[in-house]
Coordinates of C-alpha atoms and ligand atoms in Angstrom, one line a residue:
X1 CA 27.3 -10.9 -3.1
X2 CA 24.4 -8.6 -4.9
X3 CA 22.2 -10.6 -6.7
X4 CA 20.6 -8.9 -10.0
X5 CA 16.7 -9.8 -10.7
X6 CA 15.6 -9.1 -14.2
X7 CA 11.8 -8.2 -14.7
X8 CA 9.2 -6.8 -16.9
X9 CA 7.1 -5.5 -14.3
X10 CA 8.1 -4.3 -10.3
X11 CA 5.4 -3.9 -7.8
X12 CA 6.3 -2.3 -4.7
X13 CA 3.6 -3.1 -2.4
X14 CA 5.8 -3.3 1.0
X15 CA 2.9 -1.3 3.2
X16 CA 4.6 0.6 5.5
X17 CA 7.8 -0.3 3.8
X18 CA 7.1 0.8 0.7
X19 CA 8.6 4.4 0.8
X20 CA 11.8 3.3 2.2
X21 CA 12.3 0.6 -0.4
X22 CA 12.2 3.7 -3.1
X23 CA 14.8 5.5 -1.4
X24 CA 17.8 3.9 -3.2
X25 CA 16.1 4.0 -6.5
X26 CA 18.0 6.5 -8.0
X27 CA 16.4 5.7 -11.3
X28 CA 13.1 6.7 -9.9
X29 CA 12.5 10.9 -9.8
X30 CA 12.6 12.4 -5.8
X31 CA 9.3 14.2 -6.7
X32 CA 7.9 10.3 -7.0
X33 CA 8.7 9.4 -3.5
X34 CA 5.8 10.7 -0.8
X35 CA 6.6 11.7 2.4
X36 CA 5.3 9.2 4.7
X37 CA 4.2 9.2 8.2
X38 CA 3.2 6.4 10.9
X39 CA -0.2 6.6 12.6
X40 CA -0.4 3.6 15.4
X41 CA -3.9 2.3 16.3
X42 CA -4.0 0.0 19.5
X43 CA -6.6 -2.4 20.5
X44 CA -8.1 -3.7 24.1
X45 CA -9.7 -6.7 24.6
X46 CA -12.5 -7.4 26.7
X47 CA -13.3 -9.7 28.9
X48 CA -16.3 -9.2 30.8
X49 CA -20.3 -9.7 30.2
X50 CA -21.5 -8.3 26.8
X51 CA -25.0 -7.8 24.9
X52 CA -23.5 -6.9 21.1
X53 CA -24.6 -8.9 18.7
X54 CA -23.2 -6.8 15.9
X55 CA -20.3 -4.2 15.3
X56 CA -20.5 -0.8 16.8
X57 CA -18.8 2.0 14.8
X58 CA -19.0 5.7 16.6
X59 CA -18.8 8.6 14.6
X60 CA -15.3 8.5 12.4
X61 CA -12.3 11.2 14.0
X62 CA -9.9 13.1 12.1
X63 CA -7.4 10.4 10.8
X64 CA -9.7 6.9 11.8
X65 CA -12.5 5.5 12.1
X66 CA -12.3 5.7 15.9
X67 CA -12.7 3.5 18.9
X68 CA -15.1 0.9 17.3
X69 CA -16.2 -2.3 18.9
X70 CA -15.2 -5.5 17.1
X71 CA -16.8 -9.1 17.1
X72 CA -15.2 -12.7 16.5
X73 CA -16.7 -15.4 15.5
X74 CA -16.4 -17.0 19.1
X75 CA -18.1 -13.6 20.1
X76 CA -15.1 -12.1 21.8
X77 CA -15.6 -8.5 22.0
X78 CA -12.5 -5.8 21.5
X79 CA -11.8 -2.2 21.0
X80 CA -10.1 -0.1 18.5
X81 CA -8.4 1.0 16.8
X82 CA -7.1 4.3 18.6
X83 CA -4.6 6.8 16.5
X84 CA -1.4 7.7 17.7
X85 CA 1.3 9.7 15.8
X86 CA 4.7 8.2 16.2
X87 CA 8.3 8.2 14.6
X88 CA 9.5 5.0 14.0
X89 CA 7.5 1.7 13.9
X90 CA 7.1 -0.2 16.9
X91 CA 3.8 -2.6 18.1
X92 CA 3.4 -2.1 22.2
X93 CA 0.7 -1.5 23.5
X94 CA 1.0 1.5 26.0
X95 CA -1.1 0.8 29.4
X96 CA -1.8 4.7 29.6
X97 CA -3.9 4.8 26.4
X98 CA -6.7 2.9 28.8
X99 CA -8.2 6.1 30.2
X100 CA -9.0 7.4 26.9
X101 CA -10.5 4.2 25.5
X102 CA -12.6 4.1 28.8
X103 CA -14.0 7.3 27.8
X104 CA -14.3 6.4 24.3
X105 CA -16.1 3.8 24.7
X106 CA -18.1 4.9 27.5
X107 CA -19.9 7.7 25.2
X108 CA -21.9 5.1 23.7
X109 CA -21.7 2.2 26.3
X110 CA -21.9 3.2 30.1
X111 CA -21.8 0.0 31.7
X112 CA -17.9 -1.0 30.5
X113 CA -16.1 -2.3 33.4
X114 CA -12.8 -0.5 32.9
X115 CA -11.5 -3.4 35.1
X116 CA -12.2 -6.1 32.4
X117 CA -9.8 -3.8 29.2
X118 CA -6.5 -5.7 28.4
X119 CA -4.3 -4.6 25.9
X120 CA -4.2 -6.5 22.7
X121 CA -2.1 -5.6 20.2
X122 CA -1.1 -2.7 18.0
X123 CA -1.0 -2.1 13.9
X124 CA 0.9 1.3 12.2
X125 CA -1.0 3.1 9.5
X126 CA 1.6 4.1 6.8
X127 CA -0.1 8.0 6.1
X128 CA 1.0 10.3 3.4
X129 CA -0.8 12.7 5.4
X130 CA 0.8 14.0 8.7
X131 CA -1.2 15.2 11.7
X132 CA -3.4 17.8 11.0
X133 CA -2.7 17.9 7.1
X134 CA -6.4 16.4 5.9
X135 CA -6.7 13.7 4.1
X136 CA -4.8 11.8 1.4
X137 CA -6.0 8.5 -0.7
X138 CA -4.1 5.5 -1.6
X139 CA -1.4 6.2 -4.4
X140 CA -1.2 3.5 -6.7
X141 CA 1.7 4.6 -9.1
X142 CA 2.3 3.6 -12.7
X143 CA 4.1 4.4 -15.7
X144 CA 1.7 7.3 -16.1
X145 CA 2.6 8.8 -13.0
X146 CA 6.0 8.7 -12.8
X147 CA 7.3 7.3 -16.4
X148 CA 9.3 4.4 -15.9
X149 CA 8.2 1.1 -17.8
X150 CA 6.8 -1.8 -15.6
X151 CA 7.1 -0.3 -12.5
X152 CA 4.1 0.3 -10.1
X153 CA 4.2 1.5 -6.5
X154 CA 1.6 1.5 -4.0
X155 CA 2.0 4.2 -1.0
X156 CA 0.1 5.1 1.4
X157 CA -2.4 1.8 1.5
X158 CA -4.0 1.7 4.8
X159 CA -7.5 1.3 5.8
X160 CA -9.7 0.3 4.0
X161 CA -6.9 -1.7 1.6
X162 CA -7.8 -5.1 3.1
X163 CA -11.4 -4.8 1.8
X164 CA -10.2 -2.8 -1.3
X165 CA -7.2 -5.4 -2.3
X166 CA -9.4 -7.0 -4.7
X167 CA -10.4 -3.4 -6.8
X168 CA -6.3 -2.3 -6.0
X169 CA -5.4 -5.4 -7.8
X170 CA -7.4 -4.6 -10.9
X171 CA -6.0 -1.0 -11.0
X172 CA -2.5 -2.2 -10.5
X173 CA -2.8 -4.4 -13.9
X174 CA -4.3 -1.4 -15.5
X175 CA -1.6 0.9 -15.3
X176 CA 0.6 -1.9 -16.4
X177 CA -1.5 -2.0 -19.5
Ligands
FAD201 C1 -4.8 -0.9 13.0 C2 -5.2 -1.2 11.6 C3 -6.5 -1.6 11.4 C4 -6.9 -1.9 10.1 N1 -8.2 -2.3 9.8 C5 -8.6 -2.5 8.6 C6 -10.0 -2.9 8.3 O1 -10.8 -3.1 9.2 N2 -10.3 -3.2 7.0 C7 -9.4 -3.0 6.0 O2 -9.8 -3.2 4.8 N3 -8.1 -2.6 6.2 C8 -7.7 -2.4 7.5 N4 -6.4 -2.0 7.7 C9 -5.5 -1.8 6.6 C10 -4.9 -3.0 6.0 O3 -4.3 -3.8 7.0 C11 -3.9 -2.6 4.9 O4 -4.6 -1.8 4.0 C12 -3.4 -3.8 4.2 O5 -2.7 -4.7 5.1 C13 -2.3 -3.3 3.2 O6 -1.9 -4.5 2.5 P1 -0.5 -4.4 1.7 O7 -0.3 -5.8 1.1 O8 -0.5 -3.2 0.8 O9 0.6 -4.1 2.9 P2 1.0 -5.0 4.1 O10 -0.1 -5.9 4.6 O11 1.6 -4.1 5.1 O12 2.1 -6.0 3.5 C14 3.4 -5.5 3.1 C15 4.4 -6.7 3.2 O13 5.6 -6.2 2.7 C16 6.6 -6.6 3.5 N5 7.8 -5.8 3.3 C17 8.0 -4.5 3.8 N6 9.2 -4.0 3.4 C18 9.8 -5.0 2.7 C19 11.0 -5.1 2.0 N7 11.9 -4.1 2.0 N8 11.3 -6.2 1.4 C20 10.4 -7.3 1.4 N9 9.2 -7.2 2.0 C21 8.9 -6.1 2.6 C22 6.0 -6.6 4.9 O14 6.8 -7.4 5.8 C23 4.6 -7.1 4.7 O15 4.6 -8.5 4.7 C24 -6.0 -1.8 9.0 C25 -4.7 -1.4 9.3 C26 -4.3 -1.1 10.6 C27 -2.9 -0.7 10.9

């Protein structure tokens, strides 16, 4: 049974989700809707003897930050993320991306133990750019943009949109003004 919701305002902030939930919106102009692509980013753990008292960040690559070394607060140490260009979304953790975070990480810390790297876990980057197409920022959609009433859509919202969620939020309500 299709159930009809009745709003003043619709914000589509579905992350990776949020270009296919458009797709059925007929209402809402083709030209609105971005191409979106999926960008993976694994992590290893580690388990062995460490020194770091603070996170390490290497110079960023094309498309991430790069392999960067992360601290918990029980002073676990792990890796990541890496960047992977894939097709559809799906979380494992591939053993054979090892070698290259051993060489990663070995640029700036020559005493890893290769032996002590576990796979963690994975996260997808929802990218309006695709590989080797530059850069593009958040998209944060309002009547402005596209011209229908109330509705807002957020593409594209991948690092650093944790940190920014706050300063998203206020520029969400602002094209709703
Ligand atoms: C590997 C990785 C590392 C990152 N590191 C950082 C970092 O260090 N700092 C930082 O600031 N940001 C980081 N980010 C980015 C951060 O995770 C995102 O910017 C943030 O989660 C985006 O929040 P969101 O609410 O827009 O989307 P999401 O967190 O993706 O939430 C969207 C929600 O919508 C739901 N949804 C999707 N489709 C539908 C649907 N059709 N109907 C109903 N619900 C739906 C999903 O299940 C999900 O719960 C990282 C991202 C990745 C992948």
């Amino acid at each position: 049974m299709p159930c009809v919701l009745e709003v003043d305002n619709l914000i589509n902030a579905a992350g990776l989700g949020a270009v296919a939930l458009t797709r059925n919106w007929q209402w809402l102009p083709a030209s609105q809707k971005p191409q979106q692509w999926y960008a993976r980013g694994v992590y290893f753990s580690y388990s062995g003897q460490h020194s770091f008292r603070q996170l390490v960040y290497p110079l960023p690559e094309p498309g991430g930050l790069g392999v960067h070394l992360t601290l918990d607060l029980a002073g676990q140490i792990r890796f990541g993320p890496d960047l992977e260009w894939i097709e559809r979304e799906d979380y494992s953790v591939q053993l054979e991306r090892k070698a290259a975070f051993v060489d990663a990480i070995r640029r700036w810390w020559p005493r890893l133990n290769p032996e002590k790297l576990q796979p963690a876990y994975a996260g997808i980057r929802p990218k309006l750019a695709g590989p080797d197409s530059g850069f593009r920022d958040f998209r944060i959609d309002g009547p402005p943009q596209h011209g229908v009433a109330g509705l807002v859509n957020l593409f594209g919202i991948e690092s650093p949109g944790l940190t920014a969620c706050l300063a998203i939020a206020d520029e969400v309500a602002e094209r709703l003004r």
